[in-house]
Amino acid sequence: MTVKHDVKDLSLAAEGKKRIEWADKDMPVLAMVRERFAKEKPLAGYRMAACLHVTTETANLARTLQAGGAKLALCASNPLSTQDDNAASLVKDYGISVYAIKGEDRETYYRHMNIALDIKPNITMDDGADLVSLLHSSRKELADGVVASMEETTTGVIRLRAMEKDGILKFPVVAVNDAQCKHFFDNRYGTGQSTIDGVIRATDHLVAGKKVVVCGYGWCGKGVASRVRGLGASTIVTEIDPIRAIEATMDGFWVMPMSESAKVGDLFITVTGNIAVIRMEHFRQMKDNAVVCNSGHFNVELDLEALEKEAKKVRRGVREFVDEYTLKNGKRILVLGEGRLINLAAAHGHPASVMDMSFAVQALATEWSIKNRSKLSNKVHEVPKSVDEWVAALKLESMGISIDKLTSLQKKYLSSHDMGT
Ligand code: NAD
Ligand code: ADE
């Protein structure tokens, strides 16, 4: 019998399965976790609700949690990031309940999250804290049953820390994003590559010779800026943090305020995790046919409400994932992916090789929170260093790279204060 689900079309499953297996080849660390989980069943008896981008990489995480003994319900963490063939295969081939359809409207998006929560989860997993938000508002009757929640992204962790500060967090949360094996690689190299992939798939534009404005020089911004520069763009960074602005300058980028970069940019990419970073006053100054997109978590970085109101004409879908807004001054602004994360809306998100580390950390953090359930307070917890070190060591091994070990003399030297002069 088919498990409960709401996906686009189960007949897409065969294509999805091939792609899940393709991704799995690049996820050796997660596969090792899965093998052990299958033997030891550390998640047996636990019900999990996961709200993640429903990609082939997430499929391999879901298989790992299932191998560990969890009963899982999966829904999307963004209305545009679901891969429908993959969702179909998870249901049909792997017996995992999925509630996600690419392009679902807001009402369906929330309905799907609510159905996933109907599993009455003991563990939740979020990319952006949406499940946790529901568990503290319209579904708060379920919060007492939650042992712990894992959070995948920077914006989610920021929201959860704000809840902790206000003393309202009802269960422990693990900041998976803050593990080094997550944000050092996923946010930087993953977002760097997949964001450009999304822009190119949506536009077919050449990057070389363009002026590209990257808003935010955090982990994601560093990745995006270095990759567009590598493709031959003159790259401009905007920031609000003076230290990050110096870093961008010393990394060789132009740094200027949005008001100045708006006049010169051909392509704008926001990755700040902030709201209204590109506003009407900026859109008005842009060149004709300027391309604007976002790769930060929520679709609030571009003030599209204002653009919608002020534009004298809007042509939706001039290409797939491209809407054209004509301003009163006659200039056209091309908005990609409705301002939603372009790497998952127009492309397939981060490559499997980098999600291997993020999702190995997710699975191990889940196991750790279950083992330590009696000790965890209702706060945001760090992933233990031992998890980071284990994942890093196995990733290196899978890449065929070995490194040096400290000699006993070196160990002594590094822990002493009387040697060396
Ligand atoms: P981060 O905190 O490392 O960096 C954000 C940077 O933006 C900071 O340097 C901050 O000073 C800067 N900033 C804030 N407001 C700004 C403004 N108005 N103008 C210019 N700069 C501003 O965060 P991060 O890890 O780089 O994540 C950024 C966003 O990307 C978050 O929303 C995160 O959840 C999301 N994210 C997306 C993906 C993806 O797949 N697209 C992957 C990882 C993270
Ligand atoms: N976030 C960014 N890329 C992703 C991917 N490929 N799968 C799941 N979540 C992601």
XYZ file of C-alpha atoms in Angstrom, residues 3-294:
292
model
C 2.099 5.710 2.164
C 0.161 8.943 2.730
C 1.323 11.735 0.441
C 0.492 14.778 -1.651
C 2.921 15.031 -4.553
C 2.500 16.156 -8.155
C 2.505 12.861 -10.005
C 3.632 9.401 -8.833
C 4.365 8.391 -12.425
C 7.474 10.642 -12.263
C 9.029 8.258 -9.700
C 11.316 6.318 -12.079
C 13.163 9.481 -13.152
C 13.332 10.646 -9.525
C 14.834 7.337 -8.371
C 17.603 7.543 -10.982
C 18.456 11.052 -9.796
C 18.379 10.075 -6.084
C 20.844 7.269 -6.865
C 23.008 9.701 -8.870
C 23.173 12.115 -5.921
C 23.923 9.233 -3.548
C 27.178 8.490 -5.407
C 28.447 11.886 -4.217
C 27.281 11.447 -0.619
C 29.713 8.861 0.822
C 29.760 10.224 4.372
C 25.973 10.201 4.621
C 26.001 6.652 3.195
C 28.320 5.571 6.013
C 25.968 7.080 8.578
C 23.069 5.282 6.856
C 24.851 1.926 7.003
C 25.481 2.277 10.724
C 21.961 3.582 11.373
C 20.527 0.534 9.569
C 22.391 -1.753 12.021
C 21.964 0.210 15.246
C 18.512 1.848 14.707
C 19.261 4.875 16.954
C 16.044 6.629 15.882
C 13.733 3.646 16.407
C 10.352 4.632 17.807
C 10.778 8.320 16.934
C 8.338 10.205 14.727
C 9.959 12.963 12.688
C 8.534 15.898 10.728
C 11.077 17.429 8.337
C 10.530 20.701 6.467
C 13.390 20.847 3.969
C 13.965 21.599 0.294
C 12.653 18.394 -1.286
C 15.691 17.650 -3.471
C 17.497 14.423 -4.311
C 20.053 15.226 -1.600
C 17.258 15.565 0.956
C 15.917 12.238 -0.326
C 19.179 10.579 0.728
C 18.944 12.209 4.147
C 15.341 10.980 4.448
C 16.500 7.439 3.548
C 19.158 7.706 6.278
C 16.675 8.793 8.953
C 14.350 6.007 7.849
C 17.220 3.482 8.025
C 17.797 4.681 11.598
C 14.273 3.617 12.470
C 12.438 6.964 12.331
C 8.922 7.287 10.936
C 9.148 10.353 8.741
C 6.840 12.967 7.183
C 8.548 15.385 4.789
C 7.241 18.732 3.509
C 8.837 21.587 1.567
C 10.671 24.523 3.137
C 9.999 26.681 0.086
C 7.113 26.634 -2.419
C 9.495 26.584 -5.414
C 12.270 24.215 -4.320
C 10.544 20.823 -4.619
C 11.744 18.421 -7.305
C 8.516 16.635 -8.237
C 10.107 13.460 -9.676
C 12.164 13.088 -6.529
C 9.102 13.589 -4.278
C 7.265 10.907 -6.269
C 10.119 8.426 -5.893
C 10.392 8.996 -2.140
C 6.738 7.989 -1.833
C 6.656 5.166 -4.357
C 10.105 3.597 -4.066
C 11.106 4.379 -0.491
C 7.745 4.475 1.329
C 8.332 7.931 2.811
C 5.365 10.304 3.265
C 5.957 13.507 1.282
C 3.711 16.569 1.102
C 5.282 18.915 -1.464
C 4.559 20.149 -4.981
C 6.774 22.580 -6.914
C 4.934 25.912 -7.337
C 2.403 25.234 -4.562
C 0.543 28.342 -3.374
C 0.860 29.729 0.152
C -2.247 27.956 1.400
C -1.021 24.568 0.117
C 2.448 25.228 1.516
C 0.997 25.721 5.008
C -1.484 22.868 4.603
C 1.431 20.552 3.771
C 3.369 21.657 6.836
C 0.329 21.037 8.992
C -0.191 17.549 7.555
C 3.475 16.739 8.266
C 2.930 17.879 11.857
C -0.090 15.582 12.141
C 2.485 12.780 12.627
C 2.850 14.276 16.175
C 6.622 14.517 15.905
C 9.154 13.859 18.687
C 11.880 15.315 16.473
C 11.556 18.085 13.884
C 13.980 19.253 11.248
C 13.643 22.707 9.684
C 15.282 24.815 7.006
C 14.095 28.261 8.114
C 12.283 27.431 11.393
C 8.782 27.249 9.886
C 7.802 24.048 11.749
C 9.119 25.462 15.011
C 7.079 28.630 14.388
C 3.902 26.577 13.904
C 4.717 24.545 17.031
C 4.797 27.825 18.965
C 1.597 29.241 17.437
C -1.258 27.377 15.729
C 0.055 23.867 16.665
C 1.379 24.565 20.138
C -0.527 21.579 21.570
C 2.166 19.383 19.916
C 5.195 21.177 21.406
C 5.297 19.104 24.613
C 5.917 15.953 22.587
C 8.993 17.383 20.837
C 12.339 16.148 22.180
C 14.475 18.357 19.941
C 14.536 20.224 16.636
C 17.371 20.543 14.086
C 17.855 23.815 12.155
C 19.613 23.858 8.788
C 20.056 27.533 7.869
C 21.390 30.894 9.110
C 18.008 32.647 8.981
C 16.387 29.827 10.980
C 19.106 29.966 13.646
C 18.687 33.763 13.916
C 14.932 33.332 14.493
C 15.487 30.569 17.065
C 18.062 32.582 18.998
C 15.536 35.458 19.117
C 12.971 33.011 20.568
C 15.527 31.775 23.113
C 16.318 35.389 24.096
C 12.625 36.059 24.669
C 12.454 32.899 26.823
C 9.680 31.316 24.742
C 11.456 28.285 23.220
C 9.456 25.206 24.247
C 12.042 22.535 23.363
C 15.795 22.232 22.655
C 17.052 23.169 19.211
C 20.336 22.202 17.532
C 21.974 24.822 15.279
C 23.144 22.483 12.510
C 23.958 25.528 10.341
C 26.594 26.623 12.838
C 28.619 23.396 12.577
C 31.808 24.135 10.644
C 31.202 21.199 8.292
C 27.928 22.915 7.360
C 28.330 26.664 6.856
C 32.024 26.680 5.839
C 31.198 24.551 2.801
C 27.445 24.526 2.105
C 26.833 28.264 2.558
C 30.059 29.264 0.816
C 30.848 26.783 -1.950
C 27.332 25.357 -2.301
C 25.540 28.697 -2.530
C 28.437 30.117 -4.564
C 28.086 27.542 -7.321
C 24.343 26.827 -7.272
C 23.304 30.488 -7.240
C 25.227 31.158 -10.426
C 23.800 27.926 -11.844
C 20.276 29.256 -11.096
C 20.958 32.641 -12.686
C 22.437 31.065 -15.799
C 19.625 28.490 -16.194
C 17.026 31.263 -15.782
C 18.644 33.754 -18.181
C 21.237 32.018 -20.418
C 23.244 35.221 -19.935
C 27.018 35.504 -20.168
C 28.566 36.500 -16.845
C 31.962 37.572 -18.237
C 32.249 41.326 -18.596
C 29.125 42.048 -16.534
C 28.999 44.192 -13.420
C 27.591 41.925 -10.718
C 26.474 43.308 -7.355
C 26.512 40.839 -4.448
C 24.564 42.138 -1.433
C 25.994 40.682 1.782
C 29.522 39.340 2.293
C 28.765 36.612 4.816
C 29.350 32.898 4.166
C 27.036 32.814 1.153
C 28.112 36.201 -0.191
C 31.801 35.228 -0.129
C 30.991 32.146 -2.193
C 28.820 33.966 -4.707
C 31.273 36.876 -5.123
C 34.274 34.585 -5.664
C 32.402 32.477 -8.230
C 31.074 35.405 -10.306
C 34.540 36.912 -10.285
C 35.865 33.567 -11.504
C 33.483 33.790 -14.446
C 34.918 37.169 -15.418
C 32.485 39.650 -13.863
C 33.511 42.957 -12.298
C 32.202 42.249 -8.847
C 30.798 44.783 -6.396
C 29.892 43.968 -2.791
C 27.435 45.853 -0.566
C 27.543 45.415 3.217
C 26.340 46.988 6.460
C 29.073 45.412 8.620
C 32.348 47.407 8.507
C 34.530 44.357 9.192
C 32.971 42.301 6.417
C 33.270 45.366 4.140
C 37.035 45.568 4.819
C 37.292 41.818 4.220
C 35.554 42.207 0.845
C 37.816 45.128 -0.053
C 40.977 43.179 0.847
C 39.654 40.183 -1.076
C 39.781 42.535 -4.063
C 36.130 43.494 -4.548
C 34.661 46.942 -5.082
C 32.608 47.898 -2.039
C 29.962 50.626 -2.248
C 26.482 51.389 -0.924
C 23.410 50.053 -2.674
C 22.493 53.577 -3.828
C 25.698 53.704 -5.933
C 25.860 50.097 -7.071
C 22.218 50.301 -8.246
C 23.320 52.678 -11.018
C 26.072 50.453 -12.421
C 25.045 46.824 -11.877
C 23.879 44.466 -14.638
C 23.025 41.641 -12.216
C 22.118 41.925 -8.515
C 22.184 38.967 -6.086
C 21.049 39.340 -2.471
C 22.357 36.931 0.205
C 21.937 38.890 3.423
C 19.144 37.121 5.350
C 17.738 40.650 5.811
C 14.597 42.428 4.627
C 14.135 45.120 1.898
C 17.783 45.232 0.881
C 16.907 46.305 -2.680
C 14.096 48.844 -2.556
C 12.137 51.074 -4.950
C 14.672 53.895 -4.649
C 17.258 51.408 -5.998
C 15.073 49.838 -8.704
C 14.407 53.348 -10.087
C 18.131 53.968 -10.548
C 18.902 50.672 -12.285
C 19.865 50.273 -15.949
C 17.322 49.030 -18.467
C 17.055 45.209 -18.282
C 18.934 44.920 -15.003
C 18.569 41.372 -13.625
C 17.689 41.055 -9.926
C 17.509 37.909 -7.809
C 17.844 36.563 -4.271
